[in-house]
Tab-separated table of C-alpha atoms in Angstrom:
chain	number	residue	atom	x	y	z
A	1	MET	CA	-3.841	10.192	18.204
A	2	GLN	CA	-3.440	10.746	14.476
A	3	LYS	CA	-4.960	14.027	13.393
A	4	ILE	CA	-7.253	13.875	10.349
A	5	SER	CA	-6.535	16.668	7.880
A	6	PHE	CA	-9.480	18.901	7.054
A	7	PRO	CA	-9.804	18.117	3.301
A	8	HIS	CA	-9.915	14.386	4.098
A	9	SER	CA	-12.472	14.507	6.922
A	10	LEU	CA	-15.833	12.852	6.428
A	11	ARG	CA	-17.652	16.020	7.488
A	12	PHE	CA	-15.859	18.035	4.807
A	13	LYS	CA	-16.568	15.442	2.110
A	14	ILE	CA	-20.281	15.216	2.965
A	15	THR	CA	-20.610	18.999	3.199
A	16	LEU	CA	-18.801	19.434	-0.129
A	17	ALA	CA	-20.977	16.808	-1.814
A	18	VAL	CA	-24.234	18.316	-0.505
A	19	LEU	CA	-23.100	21.856	-1.291
A	20	SER	CA	-22.077	20.865	-4.816
A	21	ALA	CA	-25.428	19.180	-5.433
A	22	LEU	CA	-27.350	22.179	-4.075
A	23	ILE	CA	-25.260	24.640	-6.089
A	24	LEU	CA	-25.909	22.568	-9.210
A	25	ILE	CA	-29.640	22.520	-8.492
A	26	LEU	CA	-29.627	26.254	-7.743
A	27	GLY	CA	-27.710	26.994	-10.945
A	28	ILE	CA	-30.007	24.898	-13.103
A	29	SER	CA	-33.196	26.252	-11.531
A	30	SER	CA	-31.903	29.839	-11.675
A	31	GLY	CA	-30.986	29.360	-15.339
A	32	PHE	CA	-34.420	27.988	-16.175
A	33	GLN	CA	-36.083	30.776	-14.198
A	34	TYR	CA	-33.910	33.410	-15.902
A	35	GLU	CA	-34.720	32.128	-19.388
A	36	ARG	CA	-38.413	31.806	-18.571
A	37	HIS	CA	-38.604	35.313	-17.165
A	38	ARG	CA	-36.656	36.674	-20.098
A	39	GLU	CA	-39.083	35.056	-22.528
A	40	LEU	CA	-41.986	36.633	-20.635
A	41	LEU	CA	-40.399	40.074	-20.597
A	42	VAL	CA	-39.475	39.884	-24.277
A	43	SER	CA	-43.017	38.711	-25.010
A	44	ASP	CA	-44.372	41.744	-23.118
A	45	VAL	CA	-42.092	44.010	-25.139
A	46	GLN	CA	-43.274	42.360	-28.339
A	47	THR	CA	-46.897	42.876	-27.310
A	48	GLN	CA	-46.226	46.514	-26.500
A	49	VAL	CA	-44.424	47.085	-29.796
A	50	ALA	CA	-47.153	45.209	-31.669
A	51	ARG	CA	-49.784	47.528	-30.198
A	52	THR	CA	-47.728	50.543	-31.176
A	53	SER	CA	-47.291	49.131	-34.664
A	54	GLY	CA	-51.023	48.558	-34.896
A	55	VAL	CA	-51.712	52.194	-34.012
A	56	ILE	CA	-49.224	53.413	-36.601
A	57	GLN	CA	-50.627	51.021	-39.213
A	58	ALA	CA	-54.142	52.346	-38.570
A	59	ALA	CA	-52.832	55.897	-38.880
A	60	LEU	CA	-51.182	54.918	-42.173
A	61	GLN	CA	-54.475	53.588	-43.522
A	62	TYR	CA	-56.212	56.775	-42.441
A	63	ALA	CA	-53.500	58.921	-43.982
A	64	MET	CA	-53.753	57.013	-47.234
A	65	LEU	CA	-57.509	57.503	-47.308
A	66	THR	CA	-57.222	61.182	-46.540
A	67	ARG	CA	-53.965	61.541	-48.453
A	68	ASN	CA	-52.551	63.377	-45.434
A	69	LEU	CA	-49.085	61.968	-44.741
A	70	ASN	CA	-48.115	64.700	-42.319
A	71	ASP	CA	-50.184	63.093	-39.556
A	72	LEU	CA	-48.398	59.793	-40.189
A	73	SER	CA	-45.018	61.474	-39.953
A	74	SER	CA	-46.019	63.172	-36.711
A	75	ILE	CA	-47.171	59.897	-35.206
A	76	ILE	CA	-43.908	58.151	-36.182
A	77	ASN	CA	-41.860	60.986	-34.735
A	78	HIS	CA	-43.891	60.942	-31.552
A	79	VAL	CA	-43.640	57.177	-31.090
A	80	GLY	CA	-39.916	57.210	-31.938
A	81	GLN	CA	-39.307	59.475	-28.974
A	82	GLN	CA	-40.926	57.107	-26.494
A	83	PRO	CA	-38.651	55.498	-23.827
A	84	GLY	CA	-36.985	52.335	-25.077
A	85	VAL	CA	-37.658	52.969	-28.792
A	86	THR	CA	-34.266	53.337	-30.496
A	87	SER	CA	-35.544	53.615	-34.058
A	88	LEU	CA	-38.825	53.569	-35.981
A	89	PHE	CA	-39.182	53.683	-39.753
A	90	LEU	CA	-41.547	52.699	-42.531
A	91	ILE	CA	-40.149	51.023	-45.657
A	92	ASN	CA	-41.752	50.205	-48.967
A	93	ALA	CA	-41.548	46.951	-50.865
A	94	ASP	CA	-38.131	47.983	-52.266
A	95	ASN	CA	-36.705	48.402	-48.715
A	96	GLU	CA	-36.598	52.190	-49.140
A	97	VAL	CA	-37.226	54.154	-45.946
A	98	ARG	CA	-40.248	56.397	-46.594
A	99	PHE	CA	-40.891	57.612	-43.035
A	100	SER	CA	-38.566	57.559	-40.015
A	101	ALA	CA	-38.239	59.048	-36.560
A	102	GLN	CA	-34.746	60.082	-37.714
A	103	PRO	CA	-35.211	62.317	-40.750
A	104	ALA	CA	-31.707	61.513	-41.998
A	105	ASP	CA	-32.763	57.925	-42.670
A	106	VAL	CA	-35.558	58.901	-45.091
A	107	GLY	CA	-34.727	57.796	-48.628
A	108	VAL	CA	-32.123	55.265	-47.575
A	109	THR	CA	-32.446	51.839	-49.105
A	110	LEU	CA	-31.705	49.083	-46.604
A	111	SER	CA	-30.045	45.820	-47.531
A	112	ARG	CA	-31.560	42.540	-46.563
A	113	ARG	CA	-28.716	41.943	-44.092
A	114	ALA	CA	-29.245	45.299	-42.433
A	115	LEU	CA	-32.992	44.809	-42.223
A	116	ILE	CA	-32.669	41.293	-40.721
A	117	CYS	CA	-36.423	40.493	-40.889
A	118	GLN	CA	-36.998	41.271	-44.601
A	119	MET	CA	-37.082	37.586	-45.628
A	120	GLY	CA	-40.551	37.046	-44.289
A	121	ILE	CA	-41.785	40.094	-46.130
A	122	ASP	CA	-40.211	39.121	-49.454
A	123	ALA	CA	-41.802	35.688	-49.216
A	124	GLY	CA	-45.144	37.372	-49.204
A	125	TYR	CA	-46.297	36.237	-45.792
A	126	PRO	CA	-48.317	39.035	-44.216
A	127	GLN	CA	-47.281	38.128	-40.679
A	128	ALA	CA	-45.356	40.123	-38.107
A	129	SER	CA	-41.924	38.845	-37.085
A	130	SER	CA	-39.364	39.821	-34.487
A	131	VAL	CA	-35.684	39.201	-33.913
A	132	THR	CA	-33.147	40.221	-31.268
A	133	TYR	CA	-29.665	41.427	-32.153
A	134	THR	CA	-26.842	43.438	-30.711
A	135	THR	CA	-25.818	46.753	-32.187
A	136	ALA	CA	-22.258	47.775	-32.947
A	137	ALA	CA	-22.270	49.680	-29.660
A	138	GLY	CA	-23.142	46.488	-27.809
A	139	GLU	CA	-26.763	47.367	-27.071
A	140	PRO	CA	-29.301	44.476	-27.162
A	141	VAL	CA	-32.267	45.371	-29.401
A	142	LEU	CA	-35.587	43.759	-30.297
A	143	ARG	CA	-36.544	44.490	-33.923
A	144	TYR	CA	-40.227	44.076	-34.685
A	145	CYS	CA	-41.316	43.990	-38.344
A	146	GLN	CA	-45.020	44.595	-38.987
A	147	PRO	CA	-45.868	44.016	-42.700
A	148	ILE	CA	-48.098	46.599	-44.378
A	149	VAL	CA	-50.778	44.496	-46.038
A	150	ASN	CA	-52.390	45.789	-49.246
A	151	GLN	CA	-55.927	46.961	-48.482
A	152	PRO	CA	-58.729	48.094	-50.826
A	153	ALA	CA	-58.035	51.622	-49.665
A	154	CYS	CA	-54.568	51.329	-51.126
A	155	SER	CA	-55.698	50.384	-54.631
A	156	ALA	CA	-55.513	53.988	-55.759
A	157	CYS	CA	-51.751	54.071	-55.355
A	158	HIS	CA	-50.769	50.400	-55.414
A	159	SER	CA	-51.496	47.430	-57.568
A	160	ALA	CA	-53.967	44.959	-56.136
A	161	GLN	CA	-51.578	42.161	-57.172
A	162	GLN	CA	-49.038	43.300	-54.591
A	163	PRO	CA	-49.992	41.609	-51.227
A	164	VAL	CA	-47.431	43.437	-49.102
A	165	LEU	CA	-46.683	47.083	-49.612
A	166	GLY	CA	-43.863	47.417	-47.086
A	167	ALA	CA	-43.220	47.091	-43.401
A	168	LEU	CA	-43.145	49.098	-40.238
A	169	VAL	CA	-39.874	48.389	-38.409
A	170	THR	CA	-39.553	49.181	-34.711
A	171	ASP	CA	-36.341	48.777	-32.698
A	172	PHE	CA	-36.846	48.536	-28.967
A	173	SER	CA	-33.882	48.539	-26.570
A	174	LEU	CA	-33.625	45.522	-24.263
A	175	THR	CA	-31.009	47.137	-22.010
A	176	GLU	CA	-33.457	47.972	-19.280
A	177	THR	CA	-35.073	44.557	-19.614
A	178	ASN	CA	-31.692	42.833	-19.262
A	179	GLN	CA	-30.793	45.010	-16.310
A	180	GLN	CA	-34.053	44.025	-14.653
A	181	LEU	CA	-33.371	40.362	-15.413
A	182	ASN	CA	-29.807	40.579	-14.041
A	183	ALA	CA	-31.014	42.272	-10.887
A	184	GLU	CA	-33.649	39.615	-10.364
A	185	LEU	CA	-31.058	36.872	-11.072
A	186	ARG	CA	-28.658	38.435	-8.565
A	187	ASP	CA	-31.390	38.626	-5.952
A	188	THR	CA	-32.375	35.042	-6.684
A	189	LEU	CA	-28.771	33.828	-6.356
A	190	LEU	CA	-28.235	35.750	-3.134
A	191	ALA	CA	-31.425	34.355	-1.690
A	192	GLY	CA	-30.480	30.890	-2.891
A	193	LEU	CA	-27.007	31.247	-1.377
A	194	GLY	CA	-28.572	32.182	1.925
A	195	VAL	CA	-30.805	29.149	1.704
A	196	LEU	CA	-27.797	26.981	0.821
A	197	ILE	CA	-25.871	28.225	3.842
A	198	ALA	CA	-28.844	27.527	6.048
A	199	ILE	CA	-29.256	24.048	4.564
A	200	VAL	CA	-25.528	23.254	4.963
A	201	LEU	CA	-25.575	24.436	8.573
A	202	ALA	CA	-28.693	22.398	9.244
A	203	ILE	CA	-27.138	19.319	7.599
A	204	ASN	CA	-23.954	19.749	9.650
A	205	LEU	CA	-25.963	20.052	12.823
A	206	LEU	CA	-27.954	16.952	11.946
A	207	LEU	CA	-24.810	15.039	10.946
A	208	THR	CA	-23.109	16.034	14.187
A	209	ARG	CA	-26.146	15.082	16.216
A	210	PHE	CA	-26.965	11.770	14.586
A	211	ALA	CA	-23.807	10.517	12.839
A	212	LEU	CA	-20.502	12.377	12.712
A	213	GLY	CA	-20.452	13.287	16.390
A	214	LYS	CA	-20.724	9.603	17.269
A	215	LEU	CA	-18.148	8.586	14.692
A	216	GLU	CA	-15.705	11.235	15.912
A	217	ARG	CA	-15.961	9.765	19.409
A	218	PHE	CA	-15.116	6.378	17.893
A	219	VAL	CA	-11.779	7.581	16.426
A	220	PRO	CA	-9.625	7.646	19.635
A	221	ILE	CA	-11.099	4.331	20.764
A	222	LEU	CA	-10.381	2.691	17.411
A	223	HIS	CA	-6.882	4.173	17.490
A	224	ARG	CA	-6.265	2.615	20.896
A	225	PHE	CA	-7.589	-0.696	19.609
A	226	GLY	CA	-5.312	-0.470	16.576
A	227	GLN	CA	-2.338	0.140	18.897
A	228	GLY	CA	-3.029	-3.158	20.648
A	229	ASP	CA	-5.391	-2.173	23.476
A	230	LEU	CA	-7.953	-4.928	22.960
A	231	SER	CA	-9.926	-3.754	26.004
A	232	ALA	CA	-11.058	-0.614	24.140
A	233	ARG	CA	-14.811	-0.624	23.453
A	234	LEU	CA	-17.104	1.676	21.513
A	235	PRO	CA	-19.928	3.381	23.459
A	236	PHE	CA	-23.403	2.062	22.797
A	237	GLY	CA	-25.666	4.498	20.996
A	238	ASP	CA	-29.172	4.433	19.646
A	239	ASP	CA	-30.594	1.404	17.925
A	240	ASP	CA	-29.589	2.632	14.480
A	241	GLU	CA	-26.888	1.663	11.974
A	242	ILE	CA	-24.147	3.329	14.036
A	243	GLY	CA	-25.384	1.632	17.175
A	244	GLN	CA	-25.403	-1.706	15.354
A	245	LEU	CA	-21.884	-0.979	14.102
A	246	SER	CA	-20.752	-0.231	17.653
A	247	ALA	CA	-22.310	-3.435	18.959
A	248	SER	CA	-20.768	-5.516	16.153
A	249	PHE	CA	-17.351	-3.999	16.781
A	250	ASN	CA	-17.564	-4.642	20.513
A	251	GLN	CA	-18.611	-8.229	19.846
A	252	MET	CA	-15.643	-8.651	17.515
A	253	ALA	CA	-13.341	-7.035	20.091
A	254	ASP	CA	-14.596	-9.422	22.783
A	255	GLY	CA	-13.788	-12.370	20.553
A	256	LEU	CA	-10.346	-11.008	19.703
A	257	GLN	CA	-9.593	-10.321	23.347
A	258	MET	CA	-10.601	-13.849	24.306
A	259	ARG	CA	-8.412	-15.272	21.528
A	260	ASP	CA	-5.572	-12.990	22.565
A	261	GLN	CA	-5.836	-14.175	26.154
A	262	GLU	CA	-5.951	-17.784	24.987
A	263	ASN	CA	-2.950	-17.183	22.716
A	264	ALA	CA	-1.092	-15.533	25.596
A	265	ARG	CA	-1.834	-18.521	27.808
A	266	LEU	CA	-0.697	-20.949	25.111
A	267	TYR	CA	2.399	-18.858	24.493
A	268	ARG	CA	3.275	-18.909	28.192
A	269	GLU	CA	2.810	-22.666	28.238
A	270	LEU	CA	4.933	-22.968	25.108
A	271	GLN	CA	7.629	-20.807	26.674
A	272	GLU	CA	7.558	-22.895	29.828
A	273	LYS	CA	7.799	-26.074	27.772
A	274	GLU	CA	10.599	-24.591	25.679
A	275	ILE	CA	12.469	-23.570	28.833
A	276	ALA	CA	11.938	-27.040	30.277
A	277	ARG	CA	13.027	-28.628	26.992
A	278	THR	CA	16.117	-26.412	26.862
A	279	GLN	CA	16.995	-27.200	30.443
A	280	LEU	CA	16.422	-30.895	29.799
A	281	LEU	CA	18.491	-30.792	26.629
A	282	HIS	CA	21.233	-28.894	28.429
A	283	LYS	CA	21.152	-31.487	31.194
A	284	VAL	CA	21.198	-34.336	28.673
A	285	ILE	CA	24.210	-32.856	26.876
A	286	GLU	CA	25.946	-32.190	30.182
A	287	THR	CA	25.237	-35.739	31.333
A	288	GLN	CA	26.344	-37.050	27.957
A	289	GLU	CA	29.623	-35.185	28.194
A	290	GLU	CA	30.162	-36.437	31.741
A	291	GLU	CA	29.482	-39.989	30.582
A	292	ARG	CA	31.841	-39.527	27.625
A	293	ARG	CA	34.505	-38.236	30.011
A	294	ARG	CA	33.981	-41.192	32.354
A	295	LEU	CA	34.058	-43.744	29.519
A	296	SER	CA	37.101	-42.086	28.007
A	297	ARG	CA	38.902	-42.172	31.348
A	298	GLU	CA	37.971	-45.795	31.990
A	299	LEU	CA	39.022	-46.855	28.522
A	300	HIS	CA	42.285	-45.051	28.941
A	301	ASP	CA	43.013	-46.094	32.498
A	302	ASP	CA	41.740	-49.678	32.365
A	303	PHE	CA	41.173	-51.083	28.910
A	304	SER	CA	44.083	-49.349	27.169
A	305	GLN	CA	46.475	-50.239	29.940
A	306	SER	CA	45.293	-53.847	29.858
A	307	LEU	CA	45.794	-53.971	26.101
A	308	THR	CA	49.233	-52.402	26.511
A	309	ALA	CA	50.131	-55.007	29.144
A	310	LEU	CA	48.830	-57.767	26.879
A	311	SER	CA	50.930	-56.467	23.999
A	312	VAL	CA	54.041	-56.387	26.201
A	313	THR	CA	53.303	-59.897	27.457
A	314	LEU	CA	52.890	-61.191	23.922
A	315	GLN	CA	56.162	-59.543	22.917
A	316	THR	CA	57.901	-61.185	25.885
A	317	ALA	CA	56.348	-64.531	24.958
A	318	LEU	CA	57.657	-64.187	21.417
A	319	GLN	CA	61.142	-63.683	22.748
A	320	THR	CA	60.974	-66.832	24.903
A	321	VAL	CA	59.504	-69.158	22.259
A	322	PRO	CA	62.147	-71.092	20.325
A	323	ALA	CA	62.504	-70.350	16.591
A	324	GLU	CA	61.650	-73.910	15.633
A	325	MET	CA	58.140	-73.459	17.086
A	326	ARG	CA	56.977	-71.528	14.049
A	327	SER	CA	53.285	-72.147	14.419
A	328	LEU	CA	53.249	-70.841	17.965
A	329	ARG	CA	55.349	-67.808	17.028
A	330	GLN	CA	52.992	-66.999	14.123
A	331	LEU	CA	50.010	-67.256	16.447
A	332	LEU	CA	51.681	-64.984	18.999
A	333	GLU	CA	52.586	-62.476	16.280
A	334	GLN	CA	48.973	-62.432	15.046
A	335	LEU	CA	47.735	-61.925	18.591
A	336	GLN	CA	50.181	-59.073	19.130
A	337	THR	CA	49.198	-57.415	15.842
A	338	LEU	CA	45.504	-57.731	16.728
A	339	THR	CA	46.209	-56.296	20.174
A	340	VAL	CA	48.022	-53.310	18.678
A	341	ASP	CA	45.138	-52.743	16.245
A	342	ILE	CA	42.597	-52.904	19.063
A	343	LEU	CA	44.742	-50.505	21.091
A	344	GLY	CA	44.809	-48.053	18.168
A	345	GLU	CA	41.060	-48.332	17.701
A	346	THR	CA	40.585	-47.811	21.411
A	347	SER	CA	42.705	-44.665	21.241
A	348	ARG	CA	40.449	-43.377	18.455
A	349	TRP	CA	37.375	-44.140	20.574
A	350	ILE	CA	38.898	-42.256	23.451
A	351	GLN	CA	39.639	-39.321	21.138
A	352	ASP	CA	36.050	-39.333	19.860
A	353	LEU	CA	34.521	-39.611	23.312
A	354	ARG	CA	36.534	-36.919	25.057
A	355	PRO	CA	39.970	-35.832	23.895
A	356	ARG	CA	42.188	-35.110	26.849
A	357	LEU	CA	43.869	-32.393	24.834
A	358	LEU	CA	40.606	-30.391	25.015
A	359	ASP	CA	40.729	-30.339	28.807
A	360	ASP	CA	44.510	-29.917	29.012
A	361	LEU	CA	45.449	-27.541	26.158
A	362	GLY	CA	42.182	-26.114	24.814
A	363	LEU	CA	40.062	-25.975	21.697
A	364	ALA	CA	42.582	-25.333	18.902
A	365	PRO	CA	45.054	-28.181	19.712
A	366	ALA	CA	42.207	-30.662	20.228
A	367	ILE	CA	40.629	-29.820	16.852
A	368	ARG	CA	44.000	-29.863	15.084
A	369	VAL	CA	44.922	-33.313	16.434
A	370	TYR	CA	41.458	-34.729	15.730
A	371	ALA	CA	41.297	-33.296	12.193
A	372	GLU	CA	44.730	-34.579	11.229
A	373	ALA	CA	44.068	-38.016	12.689
A	374	ARG	CA	40.621	-38.309	11.115
A	375	LEU	CA	41.184	-36.776	7.670
A	376	GLU	CA	44.761	-37.370	6.638
A	377	THR	CA	44.296	-41.139	6.927
A	378	SER	CA	41.453	-40.849	4.392
A	379	GLY	CA	43.542	-38.842	1.902
A	380	THR	CA	42.174	-35.379	2.724
A	381	SER	CA	44.680	-32.679	3.583
A	382	VAL	CA	43.572	-30.353	6.367
A	383	GLU	CA	44.649	-26.939	7.582
A	384	VAL	CA	43.696	-25.583	11.020
A	385	GLU	CA	44.259	-21.912	11.885
A	386	THR	CA	43.160	-19.620	14.684
A	387	HIS	CA	43.101	-15.851	15.117
A	388	GLY	CA	42.875	-14.080	18.457
A	389	LEU	CA	42.506	-17.329	20.387
A	390	GLU	CA	45.255	-16.696	22.921
A	391	GLN	CA	42.996	-17.418	25.886
A	392	ARG	CA	40.837	-20.304	26.983
A	393	LEU	CA	37.118	-20.097	26.347
A	394	PRO	CA	34.469	-21.198	28.852
A	395	PRO	CA	34.341	-25.022	28.995
A	396	GLU	CA	30.812	-25.325	27.643
A	397	ILE	CA	31.714	-23.177	24.613
A	398	GLU	CA	34.906	-25.150	23.961
A	399	ILE	CA	33.181	-28.515	24.104
A	400	THR	CA	30.279	-27.225	21.911
A	401	LEU	CA	32.600	-25.856	19.232
A	402	PHE	CA	34.664	-29.039	19.381
A	403	ARG	CA	31.557	-31.218	18.883
A	404	VAL	CA	30.498	-29.084	15.914
A	405	ALA	CA	33.936	-29.408	14.361
A	406	GLN	CA	34.012	-33.114	15.206
A	407	GLU	CA	30.697	-33.776	13.456
A	408	ALA	CA	31.681	-31.695	10.412
A	409	ILE	CA	35.100	-33.348	10.123
A	410	SER	CA	33.523	-36.776	10.523
A	411	ASN	CA	31.070	-36.012	7.711
A	412	ILE	CA	33.958	-34.869	5.483
A	413	ALA	CA	35.809	-38.122	6.159
A	414	LYS	CA	32.713	-40.275	5.532
A	415	HIS	CA	30.894	-38.566	2.676
A	416	ALA	CA	32.601	-35.517	1.155
A	417	ARG	CA	35.394	-37.190	-0.835
A	418	ALA	CA	37.232	-33.911	-0.484
A	419	ARG	CA	40.864	-33.241	-1.385
A	420	HIS	CA	41.276	-30.399	1.042
A	421	ALA	CA	39.572	-29.157	4.234
A	422	HIS	CA	40.092	-25.933	6.142
A	423	VAL	CA	39.200	-25.199	9.788
A	424	ARG	CA	39.396	-21.629	11.093
A	425	ILE	CA	38.497	-20.197	14.501
A	426	ASP	CA	38.321	-16.399	15.006
A	427	LEU	CA	37.892	-14.655	18.348
A	428	TYR	CA	36.754	-11.062	17.889
A	429	GLU	CA	37.030	-8.123	20.259
A	430	THR	CA	33.273	-7.714	20.065
A	431	GLY	CA	32.994	-10.949	22.063
A	432	PHE	CA	32.033	-13.269	19.231
A	433	VAL	CA	33.831	-16.476	18.408
A	434	VAL	CA	33.311	-17.826	14.878
A	435	GLU	CA	34.189	-21.327	13.743
A	436	ARG	CA	34.321	-22.264	10.060
A	437	ILE	CA	34.809	-25.757	8.627
A	438	GLU	CA	35.049	-25.806	4.825
A	439	ASP	CA	35.802	-28.501	2.267
A	440	ASP	CA	35.946	-28.855	-1.521
A	441	GLY	CA	34.020	-32.134	-1.608
A	442	ILE	CA	30.929	-33.249	-3.481
A	443	GLY	CA	28.538	-31.255	-1.291
A	444	PHE	CA	24.887	-32.012	-0.584
A	445	VAL	CA	21.443	-30.392	-0.157
A	446	PRO	CA	21.162	-29.366	3.530
A	447	GLY	CA	17.365	-29.181	3.445
A	448	LYS	CA	17.098	-32.937	2.875
A	449	TYR	CA	18.846	-33.645	6.170
A	450	LEU	CA	17.239	-31.016	8.402
A	451	HIS	CA	13.533	-31.912	8.182
A	452	PRO	CA	11.817	-33.765	11.017
A	453	GLY	CA	10.501	-37.233	10.374
A	454	ASP	CA	13.537	-38.422	8.425
A	455	GLY	CA	14.577	-41.039	10.949
A	456	LEU	CA	18.261	-40.985	11.854
A	457	ARG	CA	19.189	-39.064	8.719
A	458	GLY	CA	20.527	-35.632	9.669
A	459	VAL	CA	20.746	-36.370	13.407
A	460	GLY	CA	24.330	-35.084	13.466
A	461	LEU	CA	23.394	-31.787	11.792
A	462	SER	CA	20.417	-31.310	14.108
A	463	SER	CA	22.615	-32.056	17.128
A	464	MET	CA	25.098	-29.422	15.972
A	465	ARG	CA	22.323	-26.863	15.635
A	466	GLU	CA	20.796	-27.719	19.020
A	467	ARG	CA	24.154	-27.373	20.782
A	468	ILE	CA	24.819	-23.948	19.261
A	469	ALA	CA	21.243	-22.800	19.990
A	470	LEU	CA	21.681	-23.655	23.685
A	471	LEU	CA	24.476	-21.061	23.800
A	472	GLY	CA	22.350	-18.467	22.009
A	473	GLY	CA	24.456	-18.748	18.857
A	474	THR	CA	23.728	-19.477	15.216
A	475	LEU	CA	24.749	-22.316	12.919
A	476	THR	CA	24.584	-22.063	9.138
A	477	ILE	CA	25.282	-24.811	6.630
A	478	ASP	CA	25.989	-23.686	3.078
A	479	SER	CA	26.379	-26.495	0.585
A	480	THR	CA	25.660	-27.163	-3.055
A	481	PRO	CA	26.128	-30.487	-4.844
A	482	GLY	CA	29.497	-30.421	-6.578
A	483	ARG	CA	30.712	-27.239	-4.855
A	484	GLY	CA	31.709	-28.310	-1.372
A	485	THR	CA	30.325	-27.436	2.069
A	486	LEU	CA	30.782	-24.626	4.584
A	487	VAL	CA	29.687	-25.026	8.224
A	488	ARG	CA	29.752	-21.779	10.202
A	489	ALA	CA	29.059	-21.489	13.951
A	490	GLU	CA	28.929	-18.160	15.786
A	491	VAL	CA	28.620	-17.692	19.548
A	492	LEU	CA	28.776	-14.626	21.797
A	493	TRP	CA	31.172	-16.067	24.384
A	494	LYS	CA	31.649	-13.114	26.749
A	495	LYS	CA	28.129	-13.217	28.134
A	496	ASN	CA	28.721	-16.841	29.116
A	497	GLN	CA	31.793	-15.952	31.206
A	498	SER	CA	31.366	-15.903	34.949
């Protein structure tokens, strides 16, 4: 069974997808919660600082009425020492520090950039403003600017046309607030991580119980089915999608198994028919060769001898007929010539039917004699050579190779218009015998003569192929119009030896 690697398993992919989605949700919700809580805490700090600023502003009004600034300075110093307050100072309209919890800062004129919140004051809007920044030491600070609005009590020292007399600036450290926020965020993430682990475990248990466990049991069965075991079936489950999948697969498998059995039955029948056809064809060829042998023998023993006797008789008659009987002598000469021609044609028939050289001397002499007799009379020179053929081959191989050569040579004589032909027979130590018949004629397209339904066209080529196939060999015909033809037959002869 093929082992599924962990990163590619369905369980891992589902778990990773769910975990990624939950982590994304946890991150987004934690971020929103963090920002919301931070806004609330900063708002609480602002409220606390605003109250402190209000107390100091009331003390300033009282000090201005009583012209006792020492109380104001004491209040600022006292508030500046409270936890979280990093600096506290009172500036006038020219940004000059008049009172501060750090005495060294008194008299210093602050730039707009250093003050940060001065813009609202310069614009003349008597509203408090706040801003957060980070000091050079990296400490987060909330700066709260409370404008000092001109009151009737201030008219003794300040012009009534001046709406804002200055501002009370309070810096409150947000370090503790941020630490509290980070601790709460850490606790939230840890709790969320615990919930995520619990959810993932619960999802895995549910997947195993209702889906993945069933699918994992399907894997070895599907593997067996893929290896060709069509009897493998998936177990029936609940009436859900997986159960429906199992039922559909089993139904498909039943159909495939039935088709496979039907195909096997048809294949067995086809094999039986092919065996019967091969046996019949082998018997037909064997019977054909026996009939050829019988006809060849009868033609040689009876008809040829009769023609030879007739020729001798006609020759004797010519010698006994007087010279003055010219008409009769001409008739006898014509009869003798015709008899000799018929005797020569009969010899060719005998050679075509069953050359006696094949039975007496073997394959190479029979092919050589047939090729020379058939081709050289038509103006085609022929060369026959053999290699390793010092022994006789089994009779059925010799007659098959001879018939192949006979058909190829006959086609060269009839159609090729070749100037030269070459026949070669090689017997290899591996047990193969290879026969090649090649010519430099006009060639042809083999496919046109090897398709069924073409009548008698290509019967010779098909017969050659059938004969070689009966011996378990191969026949190839390589030809191109204008480039000649090569017929190659290959047979493993040793396995046919008894």
